[in-house]
Coordinates of C-alpha atoms and ligand atoms in Angstrom, one line a residue:
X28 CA -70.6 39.5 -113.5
X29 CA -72.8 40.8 -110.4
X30 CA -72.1 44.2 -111.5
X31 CA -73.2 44.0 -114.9
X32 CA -77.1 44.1 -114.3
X33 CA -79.4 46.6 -112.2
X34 CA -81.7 44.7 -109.6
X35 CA -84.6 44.9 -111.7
X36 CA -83.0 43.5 -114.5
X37 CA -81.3 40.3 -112.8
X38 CA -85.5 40.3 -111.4
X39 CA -87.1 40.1 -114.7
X40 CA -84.6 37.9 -116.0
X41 CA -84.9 35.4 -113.7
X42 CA -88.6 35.7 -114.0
X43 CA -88.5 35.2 -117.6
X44 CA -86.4 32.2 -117.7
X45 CA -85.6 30.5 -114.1
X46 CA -88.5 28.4 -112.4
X47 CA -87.5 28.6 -108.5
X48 CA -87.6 25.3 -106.5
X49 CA -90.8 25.2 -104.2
X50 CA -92.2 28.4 -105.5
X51 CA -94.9 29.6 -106.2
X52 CA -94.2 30.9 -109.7
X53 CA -96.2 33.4 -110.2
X54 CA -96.4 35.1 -107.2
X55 CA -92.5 35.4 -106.8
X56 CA -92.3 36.9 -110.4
X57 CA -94.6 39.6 -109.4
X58 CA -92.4 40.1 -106.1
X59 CA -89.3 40.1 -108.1
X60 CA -86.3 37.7 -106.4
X61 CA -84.0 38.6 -104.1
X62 CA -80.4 38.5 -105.9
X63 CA -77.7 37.5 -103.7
X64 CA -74.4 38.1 -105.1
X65 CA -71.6 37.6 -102.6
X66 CA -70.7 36.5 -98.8
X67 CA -68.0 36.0 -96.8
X68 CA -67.9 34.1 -93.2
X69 CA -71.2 34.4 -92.0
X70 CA -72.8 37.5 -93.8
X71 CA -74.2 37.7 -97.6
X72 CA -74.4 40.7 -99.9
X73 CA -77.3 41.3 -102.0
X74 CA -77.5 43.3 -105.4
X75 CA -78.5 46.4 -103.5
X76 CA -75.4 45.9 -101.2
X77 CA -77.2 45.1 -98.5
X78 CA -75.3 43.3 -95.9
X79 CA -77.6 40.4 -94.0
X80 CA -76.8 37.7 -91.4
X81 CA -77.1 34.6 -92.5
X82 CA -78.7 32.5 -89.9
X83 CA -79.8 29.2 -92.2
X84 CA -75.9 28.6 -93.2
X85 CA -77.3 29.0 -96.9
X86 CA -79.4 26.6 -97.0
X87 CA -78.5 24.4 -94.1
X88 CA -74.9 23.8 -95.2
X89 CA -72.7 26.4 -95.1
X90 CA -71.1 24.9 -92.2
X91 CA -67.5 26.3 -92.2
X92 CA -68.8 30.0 -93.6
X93 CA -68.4 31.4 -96.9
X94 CA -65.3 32.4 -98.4
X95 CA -62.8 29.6 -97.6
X96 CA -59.7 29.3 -99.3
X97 CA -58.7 25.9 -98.6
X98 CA -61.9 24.4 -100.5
X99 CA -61.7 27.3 -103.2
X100 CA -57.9 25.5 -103.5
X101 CA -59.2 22.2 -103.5
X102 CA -61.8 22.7 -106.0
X103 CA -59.3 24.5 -108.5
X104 CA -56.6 22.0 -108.1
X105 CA -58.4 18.8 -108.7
X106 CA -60.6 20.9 -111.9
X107 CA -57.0 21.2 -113.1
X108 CA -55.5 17.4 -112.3
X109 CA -58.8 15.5 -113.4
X110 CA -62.1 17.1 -113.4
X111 CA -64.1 13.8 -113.8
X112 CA -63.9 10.2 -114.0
X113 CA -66.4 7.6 -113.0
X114 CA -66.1 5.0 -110.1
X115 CA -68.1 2.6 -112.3
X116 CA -66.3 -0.3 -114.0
X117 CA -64.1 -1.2 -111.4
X118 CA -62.1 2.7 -111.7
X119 CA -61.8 4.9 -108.9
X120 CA -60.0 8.0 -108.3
X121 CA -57.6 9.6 -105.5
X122 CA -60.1 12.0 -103.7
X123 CA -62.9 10.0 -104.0
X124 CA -60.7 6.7 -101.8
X125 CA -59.2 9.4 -99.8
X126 CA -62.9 11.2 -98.6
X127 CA -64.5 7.6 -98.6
X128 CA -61.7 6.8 -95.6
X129 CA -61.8 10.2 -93.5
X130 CA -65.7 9.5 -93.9
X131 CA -64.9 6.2 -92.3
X132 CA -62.7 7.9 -89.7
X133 CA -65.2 10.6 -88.2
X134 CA -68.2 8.8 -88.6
X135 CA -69.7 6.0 -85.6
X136 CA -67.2 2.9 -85.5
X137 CA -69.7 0.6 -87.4
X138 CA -69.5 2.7 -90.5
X139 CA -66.5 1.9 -92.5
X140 CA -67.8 2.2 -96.2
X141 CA -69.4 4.8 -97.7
X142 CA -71.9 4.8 -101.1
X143 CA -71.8 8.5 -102.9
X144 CA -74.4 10.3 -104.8
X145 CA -75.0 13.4 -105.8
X146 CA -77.3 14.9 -102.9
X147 CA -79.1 14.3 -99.9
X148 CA -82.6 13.0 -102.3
X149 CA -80.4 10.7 -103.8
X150 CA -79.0 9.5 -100.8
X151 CA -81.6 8.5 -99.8
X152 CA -82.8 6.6 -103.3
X153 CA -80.3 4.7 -102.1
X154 CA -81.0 3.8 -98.8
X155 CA -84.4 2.5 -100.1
X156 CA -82.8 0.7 -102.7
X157 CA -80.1 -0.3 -100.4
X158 CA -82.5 -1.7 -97.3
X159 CA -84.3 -3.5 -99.5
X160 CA -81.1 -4.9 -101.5
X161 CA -80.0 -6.2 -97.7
X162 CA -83.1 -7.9 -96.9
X163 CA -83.2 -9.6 -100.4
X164 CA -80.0 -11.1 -100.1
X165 CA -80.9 -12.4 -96.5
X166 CA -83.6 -14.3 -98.0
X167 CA -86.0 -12.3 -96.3
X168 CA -87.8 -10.4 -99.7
X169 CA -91.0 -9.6 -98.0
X170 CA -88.9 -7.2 -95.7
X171 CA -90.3 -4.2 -97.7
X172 CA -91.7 -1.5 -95.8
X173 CA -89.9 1.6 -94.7
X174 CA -91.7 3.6 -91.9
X175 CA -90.8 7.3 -91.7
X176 CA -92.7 10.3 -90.0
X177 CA -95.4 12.8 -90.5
X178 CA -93.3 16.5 -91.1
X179 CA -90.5 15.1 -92.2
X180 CA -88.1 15.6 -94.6
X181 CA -85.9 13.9 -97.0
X182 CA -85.8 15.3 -99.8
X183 CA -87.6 16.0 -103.2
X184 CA -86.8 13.1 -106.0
X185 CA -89.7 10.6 -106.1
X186 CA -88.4 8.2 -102.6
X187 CA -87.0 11.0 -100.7
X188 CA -90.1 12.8 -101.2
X189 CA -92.0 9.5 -100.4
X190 CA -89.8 8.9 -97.0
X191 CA -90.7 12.7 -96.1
X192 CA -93.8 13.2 -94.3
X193 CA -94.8 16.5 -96.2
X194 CA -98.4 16.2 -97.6
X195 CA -98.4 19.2 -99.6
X196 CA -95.4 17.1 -101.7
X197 CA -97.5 13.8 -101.2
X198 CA -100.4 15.8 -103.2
X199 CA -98.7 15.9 -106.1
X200 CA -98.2 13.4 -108.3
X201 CA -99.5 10.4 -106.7
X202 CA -96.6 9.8 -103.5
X203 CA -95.9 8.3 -101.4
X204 CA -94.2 5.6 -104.0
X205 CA -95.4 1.5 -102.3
X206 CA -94.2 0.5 -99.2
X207 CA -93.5 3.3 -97.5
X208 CA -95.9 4.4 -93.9
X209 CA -95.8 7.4 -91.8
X210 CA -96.3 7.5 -87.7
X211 CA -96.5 10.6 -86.1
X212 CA -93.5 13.1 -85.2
X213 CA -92.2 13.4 -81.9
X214 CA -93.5 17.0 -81.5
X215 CA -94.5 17.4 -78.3
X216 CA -96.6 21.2 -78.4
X217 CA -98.6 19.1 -81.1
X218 CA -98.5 15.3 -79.4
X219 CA -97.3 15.6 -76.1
X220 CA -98.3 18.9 -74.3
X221 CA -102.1 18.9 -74.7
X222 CA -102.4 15.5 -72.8
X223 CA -100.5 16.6 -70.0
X224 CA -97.5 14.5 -70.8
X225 CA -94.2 15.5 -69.5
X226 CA -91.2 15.3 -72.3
X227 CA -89.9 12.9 -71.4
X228 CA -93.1 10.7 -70.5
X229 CA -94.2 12.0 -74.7
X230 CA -90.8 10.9 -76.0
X231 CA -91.5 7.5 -74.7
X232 CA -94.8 7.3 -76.3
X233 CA -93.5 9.0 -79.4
X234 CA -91.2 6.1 -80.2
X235 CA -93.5 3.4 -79.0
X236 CA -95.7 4.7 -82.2
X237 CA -93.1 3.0 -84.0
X238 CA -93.4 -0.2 -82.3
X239 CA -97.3 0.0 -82.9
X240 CA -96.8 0.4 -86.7
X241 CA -94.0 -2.8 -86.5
X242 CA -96.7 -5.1 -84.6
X243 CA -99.2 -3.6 -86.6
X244 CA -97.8 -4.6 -90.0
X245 CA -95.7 -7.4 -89.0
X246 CA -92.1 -7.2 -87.9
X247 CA -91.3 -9.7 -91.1
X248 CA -92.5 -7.2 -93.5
X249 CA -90.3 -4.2 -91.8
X250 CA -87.1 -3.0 -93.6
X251 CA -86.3 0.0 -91.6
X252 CA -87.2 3.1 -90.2
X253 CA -85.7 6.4 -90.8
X254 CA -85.7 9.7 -89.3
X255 CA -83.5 13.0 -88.7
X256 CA -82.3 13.3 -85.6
X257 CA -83.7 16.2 -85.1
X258 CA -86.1 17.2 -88.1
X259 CA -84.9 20.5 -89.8
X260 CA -87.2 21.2 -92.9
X261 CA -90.3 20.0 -90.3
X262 CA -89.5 23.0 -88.2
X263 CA -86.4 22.0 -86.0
X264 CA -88.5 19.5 -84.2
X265 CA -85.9 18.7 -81.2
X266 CA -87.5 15.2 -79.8
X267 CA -87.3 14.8 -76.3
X268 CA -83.8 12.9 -74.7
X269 CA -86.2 9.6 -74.3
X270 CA -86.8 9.0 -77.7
X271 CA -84.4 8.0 -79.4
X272 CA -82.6 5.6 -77.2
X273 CA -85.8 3.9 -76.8
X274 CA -86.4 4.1 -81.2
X275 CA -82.9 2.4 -80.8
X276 CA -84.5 -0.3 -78.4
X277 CA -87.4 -1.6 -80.3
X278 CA -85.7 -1.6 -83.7
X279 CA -83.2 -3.8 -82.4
X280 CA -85.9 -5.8 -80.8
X281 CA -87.8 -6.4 -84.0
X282 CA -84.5 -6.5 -86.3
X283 CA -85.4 -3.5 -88.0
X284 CA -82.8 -1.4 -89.7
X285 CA -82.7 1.9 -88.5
X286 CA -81.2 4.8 -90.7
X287 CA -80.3 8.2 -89.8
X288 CA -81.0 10.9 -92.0
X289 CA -77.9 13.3 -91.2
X290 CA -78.1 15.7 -94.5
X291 CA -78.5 18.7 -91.9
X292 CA -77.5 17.2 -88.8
X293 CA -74.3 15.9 -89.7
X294 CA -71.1 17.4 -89.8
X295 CA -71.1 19.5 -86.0
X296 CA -74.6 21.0 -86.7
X297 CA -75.3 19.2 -83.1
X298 CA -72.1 19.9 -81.1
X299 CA -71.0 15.8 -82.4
X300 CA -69.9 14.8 -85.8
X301 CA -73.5 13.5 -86.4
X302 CA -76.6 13.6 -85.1
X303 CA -77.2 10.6 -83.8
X304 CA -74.4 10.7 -81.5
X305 CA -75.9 13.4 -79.7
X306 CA -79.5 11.7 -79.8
X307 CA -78.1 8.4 -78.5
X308 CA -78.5 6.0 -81.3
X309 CA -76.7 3.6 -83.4
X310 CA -78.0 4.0 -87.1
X311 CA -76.9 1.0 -89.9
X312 CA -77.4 3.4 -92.1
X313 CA -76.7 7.4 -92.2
X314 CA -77.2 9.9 -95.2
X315 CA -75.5 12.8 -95.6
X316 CA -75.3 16.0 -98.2
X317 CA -75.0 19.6 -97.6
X318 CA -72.4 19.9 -94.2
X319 CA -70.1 17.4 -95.9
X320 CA -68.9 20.3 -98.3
X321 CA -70.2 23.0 -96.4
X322 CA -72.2 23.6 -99.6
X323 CA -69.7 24.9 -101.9
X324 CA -70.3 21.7 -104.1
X325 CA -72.8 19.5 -104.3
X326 CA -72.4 16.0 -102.7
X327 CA -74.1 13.5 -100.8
X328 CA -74.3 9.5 -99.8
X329 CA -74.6 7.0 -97.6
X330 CA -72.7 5.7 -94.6
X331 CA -73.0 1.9 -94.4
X332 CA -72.9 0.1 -91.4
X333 CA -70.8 -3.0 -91.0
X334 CA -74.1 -5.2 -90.2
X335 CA -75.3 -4.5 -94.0
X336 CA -72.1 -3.6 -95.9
X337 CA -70.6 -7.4 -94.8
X338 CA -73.8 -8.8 -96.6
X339 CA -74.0 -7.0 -99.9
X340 CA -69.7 -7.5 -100.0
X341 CA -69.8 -11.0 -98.4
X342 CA -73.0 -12.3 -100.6
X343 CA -72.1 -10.8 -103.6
X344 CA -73.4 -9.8 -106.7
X345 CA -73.9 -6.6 -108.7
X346 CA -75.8 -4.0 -106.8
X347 CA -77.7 -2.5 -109.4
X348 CA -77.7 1.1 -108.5
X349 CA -75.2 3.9 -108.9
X350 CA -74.9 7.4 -110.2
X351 CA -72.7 9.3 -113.0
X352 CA -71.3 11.7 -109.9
X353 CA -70.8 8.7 -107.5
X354 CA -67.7 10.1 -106.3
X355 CA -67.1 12.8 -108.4
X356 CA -63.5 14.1 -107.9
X357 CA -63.8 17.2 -107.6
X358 CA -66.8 17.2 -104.9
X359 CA -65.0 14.7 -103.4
X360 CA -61.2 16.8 -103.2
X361 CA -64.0 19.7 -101.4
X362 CA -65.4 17.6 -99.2
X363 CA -61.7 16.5 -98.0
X364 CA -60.6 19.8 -97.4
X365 CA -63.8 20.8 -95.6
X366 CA -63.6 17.8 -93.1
X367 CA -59.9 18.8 -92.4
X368 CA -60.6 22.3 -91.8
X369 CA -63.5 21.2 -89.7
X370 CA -61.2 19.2 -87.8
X371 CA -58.4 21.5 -88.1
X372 CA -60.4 24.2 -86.7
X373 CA -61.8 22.0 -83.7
X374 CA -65.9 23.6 -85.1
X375 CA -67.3 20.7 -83.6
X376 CA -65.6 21.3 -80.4
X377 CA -66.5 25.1 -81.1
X378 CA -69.8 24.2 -81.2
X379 CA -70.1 21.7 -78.5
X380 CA -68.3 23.7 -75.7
X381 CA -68.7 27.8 -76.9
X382 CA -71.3 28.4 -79.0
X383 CA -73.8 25.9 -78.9
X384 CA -73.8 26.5 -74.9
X385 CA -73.9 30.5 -75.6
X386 CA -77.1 30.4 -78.1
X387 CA -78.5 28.2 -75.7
X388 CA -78.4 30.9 -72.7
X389 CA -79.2 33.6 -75.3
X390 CA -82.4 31.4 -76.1
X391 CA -83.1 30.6 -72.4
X392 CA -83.6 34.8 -72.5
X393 CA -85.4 35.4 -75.0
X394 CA -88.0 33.2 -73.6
X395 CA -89.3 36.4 -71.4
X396 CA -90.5 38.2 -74.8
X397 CA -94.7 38.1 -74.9
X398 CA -94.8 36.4 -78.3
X399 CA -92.2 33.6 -77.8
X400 CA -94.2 30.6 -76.3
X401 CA -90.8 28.1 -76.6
X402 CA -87.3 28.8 -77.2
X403 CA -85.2 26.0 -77.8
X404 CA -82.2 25.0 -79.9
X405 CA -79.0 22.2 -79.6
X406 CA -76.1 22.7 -81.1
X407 CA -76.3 25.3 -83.3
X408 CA -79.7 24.6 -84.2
X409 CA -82.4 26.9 -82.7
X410 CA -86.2 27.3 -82.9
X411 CA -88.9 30.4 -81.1
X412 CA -92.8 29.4 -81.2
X413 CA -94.7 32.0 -81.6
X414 CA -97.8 32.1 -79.7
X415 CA -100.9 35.0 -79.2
X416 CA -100.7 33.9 -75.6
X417 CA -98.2 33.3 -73.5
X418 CA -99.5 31.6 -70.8
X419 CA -102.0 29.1 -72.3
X420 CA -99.9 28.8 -75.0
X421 CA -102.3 29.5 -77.3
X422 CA -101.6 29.8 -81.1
X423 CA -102.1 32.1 -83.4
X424 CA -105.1 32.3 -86.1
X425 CA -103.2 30.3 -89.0
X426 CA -104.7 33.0 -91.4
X427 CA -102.4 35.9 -89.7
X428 CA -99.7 33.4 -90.9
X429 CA -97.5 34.7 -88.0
X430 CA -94.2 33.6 -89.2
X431 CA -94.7 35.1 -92.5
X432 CA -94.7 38.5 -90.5
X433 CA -92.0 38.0 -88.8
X434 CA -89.7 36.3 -91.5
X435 CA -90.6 39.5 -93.8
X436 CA -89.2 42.0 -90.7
X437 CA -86.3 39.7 -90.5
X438 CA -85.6 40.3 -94.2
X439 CA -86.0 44.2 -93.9
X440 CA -83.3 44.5 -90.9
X441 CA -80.6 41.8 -92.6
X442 CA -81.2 38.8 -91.0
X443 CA -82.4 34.8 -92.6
X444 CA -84.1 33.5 -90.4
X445 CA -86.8 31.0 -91.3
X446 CA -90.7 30.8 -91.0
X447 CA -91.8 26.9 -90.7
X448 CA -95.2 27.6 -89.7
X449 CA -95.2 29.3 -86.3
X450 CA -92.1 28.2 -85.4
X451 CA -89.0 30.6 -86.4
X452 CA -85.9 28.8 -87.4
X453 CA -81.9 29.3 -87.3
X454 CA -79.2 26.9 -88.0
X455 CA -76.0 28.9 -88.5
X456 CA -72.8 28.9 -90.0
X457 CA -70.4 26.7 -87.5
X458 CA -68.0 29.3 -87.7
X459 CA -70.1 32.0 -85.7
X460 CA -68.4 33.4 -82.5
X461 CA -70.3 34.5 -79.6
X462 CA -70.0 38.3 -80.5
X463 CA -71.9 37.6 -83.7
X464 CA -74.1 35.3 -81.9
X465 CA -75.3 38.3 -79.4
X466 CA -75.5 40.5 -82.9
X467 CA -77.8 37.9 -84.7
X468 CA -79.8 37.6 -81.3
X469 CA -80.5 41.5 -81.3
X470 CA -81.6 41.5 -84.5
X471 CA -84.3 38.3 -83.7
X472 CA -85.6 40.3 -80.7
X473 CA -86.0 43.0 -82.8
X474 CA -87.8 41.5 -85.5
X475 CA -89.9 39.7 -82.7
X476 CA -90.8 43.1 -81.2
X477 CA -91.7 44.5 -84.5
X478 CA -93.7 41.4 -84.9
X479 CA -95.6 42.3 -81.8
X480 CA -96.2 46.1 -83.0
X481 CA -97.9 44.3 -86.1
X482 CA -100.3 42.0 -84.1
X483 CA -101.1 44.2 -81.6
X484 CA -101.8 47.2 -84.2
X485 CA -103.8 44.3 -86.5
X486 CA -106.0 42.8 -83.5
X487 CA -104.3 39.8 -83.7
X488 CA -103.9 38.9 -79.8
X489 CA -107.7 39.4 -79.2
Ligands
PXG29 N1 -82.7 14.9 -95.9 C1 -82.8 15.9 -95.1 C2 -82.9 15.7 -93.6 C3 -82.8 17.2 -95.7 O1 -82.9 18.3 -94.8 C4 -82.6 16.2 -97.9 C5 -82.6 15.0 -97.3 C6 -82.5 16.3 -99.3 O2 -81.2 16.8 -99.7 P1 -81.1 17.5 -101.1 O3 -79.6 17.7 -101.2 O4 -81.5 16.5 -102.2 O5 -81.9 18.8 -101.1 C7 -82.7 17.4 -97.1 C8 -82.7 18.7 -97.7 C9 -86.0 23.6 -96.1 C10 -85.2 22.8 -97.0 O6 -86.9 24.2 -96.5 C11 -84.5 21.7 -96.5 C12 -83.8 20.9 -97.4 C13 -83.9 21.1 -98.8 C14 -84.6 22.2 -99.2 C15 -85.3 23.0 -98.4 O7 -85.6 23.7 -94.9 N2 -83.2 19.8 -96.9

């Protein structure tokens, strides 16, 4: 199929026909997308046959690499034995009991059941749906609001777009949805570091924004709060180690759910099964997409904590929310051989002990290049600000769009990495040993000194 067309042709095809996700439409069909058309383990082939490293794991999920057999065999032997069936009226299927127990096994001991849907933005329709569901049958209606954070992400569909903290999504078409505030993110170059405050003194702070925004609207009127351990879309936001436990404190304190948004930190992405293990704290609720197939199929849901799934079994009644692929077999039969060859494969050990450690020291060095103001990652997550000067930290005119430049070099010598602003982004494949991580780390210096030729020869550092 890849062979059939020229470049151009797949180009003005798709230009014709297919409008992108968060695109700009016009200016891409004037650019002319780029056409992947293979990968295996961690590198992609494009229509050209260029080879490029894949840094971003896809699209955040990729987590066990491209190409393995053990899902492609899963996926073809459930399509054979029973492509569908629904887990609505009072059906279920053998993939779909099967996932919903390992789930149970890998996951924090108060999760034991597990609601599915189709993606991470549904997921998290659910959650909202859920919390309030919870509160409702507690007697406690007026339990409504859901406080999330400024920059963050979860997802696209009209609540997980809400929950996110994007404004550019909040602009259009009238979000967020009722009942539903934002505190600030626990970014401390933006929060922390112009008023002197150490980390840890700013993570502290950070999550006492919370408590504010509970006294402020009244603890009886709080359903929850959600948040990604570490915020991935937002720019790989790593909060400092104080915030979290003390998030854990005060929503305890006031009785508020809190809910974990793992649909990129799950599944090893942090050196622990989830997220929240490594951040130190103890969700009711956590979503989860992408990692839980590694990608090669859509799925996503929610893990629900003992505390709420006891009410809405216990209490009773029909919870009126659900989705066609709720379960879907197939995704499901994917998902199953994922998590075994995750486990199989010891990746989260991989990433906790080898390679998370290695990117960390390969990080530490890059810190000595003039344009890279942090360098940070955990687990195999990893983020560079880029700053005009080093030692005031100074940023960069947001006109020279900094990360643009560097994202477009990154292209040119075969390597995704991401632009979120000024900060430059990587979250690969779990599978990546340290030789390729010393490979994709001479590309990124490479890209960041061609980066410098460009703003030096443009007048930018002046
Ligand atoms: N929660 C989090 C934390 C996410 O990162 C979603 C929910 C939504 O999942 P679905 O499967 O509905 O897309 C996500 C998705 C980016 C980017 O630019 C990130 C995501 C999606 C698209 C782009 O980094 N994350």
């Amino acid at each position: 199929m890849t062979t059939t067309r020229t470049t151009a042709q797949w180009q003005a095809a798709d230009a014709a026909h297919f409008l992108h996700p968060f695109t700009d439409f016009q200016g891409l069909a004037k650019k002319g997308a780029r056409i992947i058309t293979s990968a295996d383990g961690i590198y992609l082939r494009d229509s050209d046959g260029h080879r490029i490293l894949d840094a971003m794991s896809g699209l955040w999920c990729v987590n066990v690499g491209y190409g393995q057999q053990a899902l492609v065999d899963a996926a073809t032997r459930q399509l054979k034995e029973l492509p569908f069936y629904n887990a609505f009226f009072q059906t279920a299927t053998p993939p779909a009991i099967e996932l919903a127990e390992m789930l149970a096994e890998v996951s924090p001991p108060q999760f034991q059941h597990v609601f599915f849907a189709g993606s991470g933005s549904e997921g998290n329709d659910t959650v909202v749906r859920m919390v309030r569901r919870y509160w409702d049958l507690l007697g406690q209606p007026e339990r409504q609001v859901i406080i999330s954070r400024h920059n963050a992400y979860h997802g696209s569909t009209m609540a997980g777009a809400s929950l996110g903290g994007m404004s550019g999504m909040h602009a259009q078409g009238g979000l967020p949805i009722p009942g539903i505030v934002h505190i600030e993110q626990p970014y401390w170059w933006e929060h922390g570091r112009p008023k002197g405050l150490s980390r840890d003194e700013f993570g502290l702070v950070a999550a006492r924004w919370l408590e504010d925004k509970i006294l402020e609207i009244g603890a009886d009127k709080v359903a929850a709060f959600i948040g990604e351990p570490i915020q991935g879309a937002g720019g790989v936001i790593i909060p400092p180690a104080t915030y979290w436990p003390e998030v854990q404190r005060i929503c305890d304190r006031y009785g508020v759910l809190l809910v974990s948004d793992e649909v990129i930190c799950g599944f090893g992405r942090t050196g622990r099964w989830f997220g929240c293990e490594t951040m130190g704290s103890r969700p009711d609720l956590m979503t989860f997409a992408k990692g839980v197939t590694s990608g090669y199929i859509p799925l996503g849901g929610v893990m629900v904590g003992e505390r709420i799934a006891r009410v809405l079994i216990e209490k009773g009644g029909e919870f009126n929310h659900g989705y066609t692929y709720s379960g879907h077999p197939v995704a499901c039969a994917v998902a199953l051989a994922n998590l075994k060859l995750i486990r199989e494969q010891r990746l989260v050990e991989h990433v906790h002990d080898d390679v998370g450690p290695h990117l960390a020291k390969a990080y530490e060095a890059l810190r000595d290049h003039p344009l890279v103001g942090d360098a940070e990652t955990c687990g195999l997550m990893g983020a560079i600000l880029l700053v005009k000067d080093k030692a005031r930290g100074t940023a960069f005119d947001e006109a020279v769009e900094i990360g643009m430049v560097c994202r477009g070099h990154c292209f040119r010598e075969g390597l995704i990495m991401r632009a979120v602003g000024d900060r430059m982004i990587i979250a690969p494949p779990l599978v990546i040993t340290r030789t390729q991580i010393d490979e994709m780390v001479v590309l990124i210096r490479r890209c960041l000194d061609l980066t410098l030729a460009d703003a030096k020869a443009a007048g930018w550092l002046a």
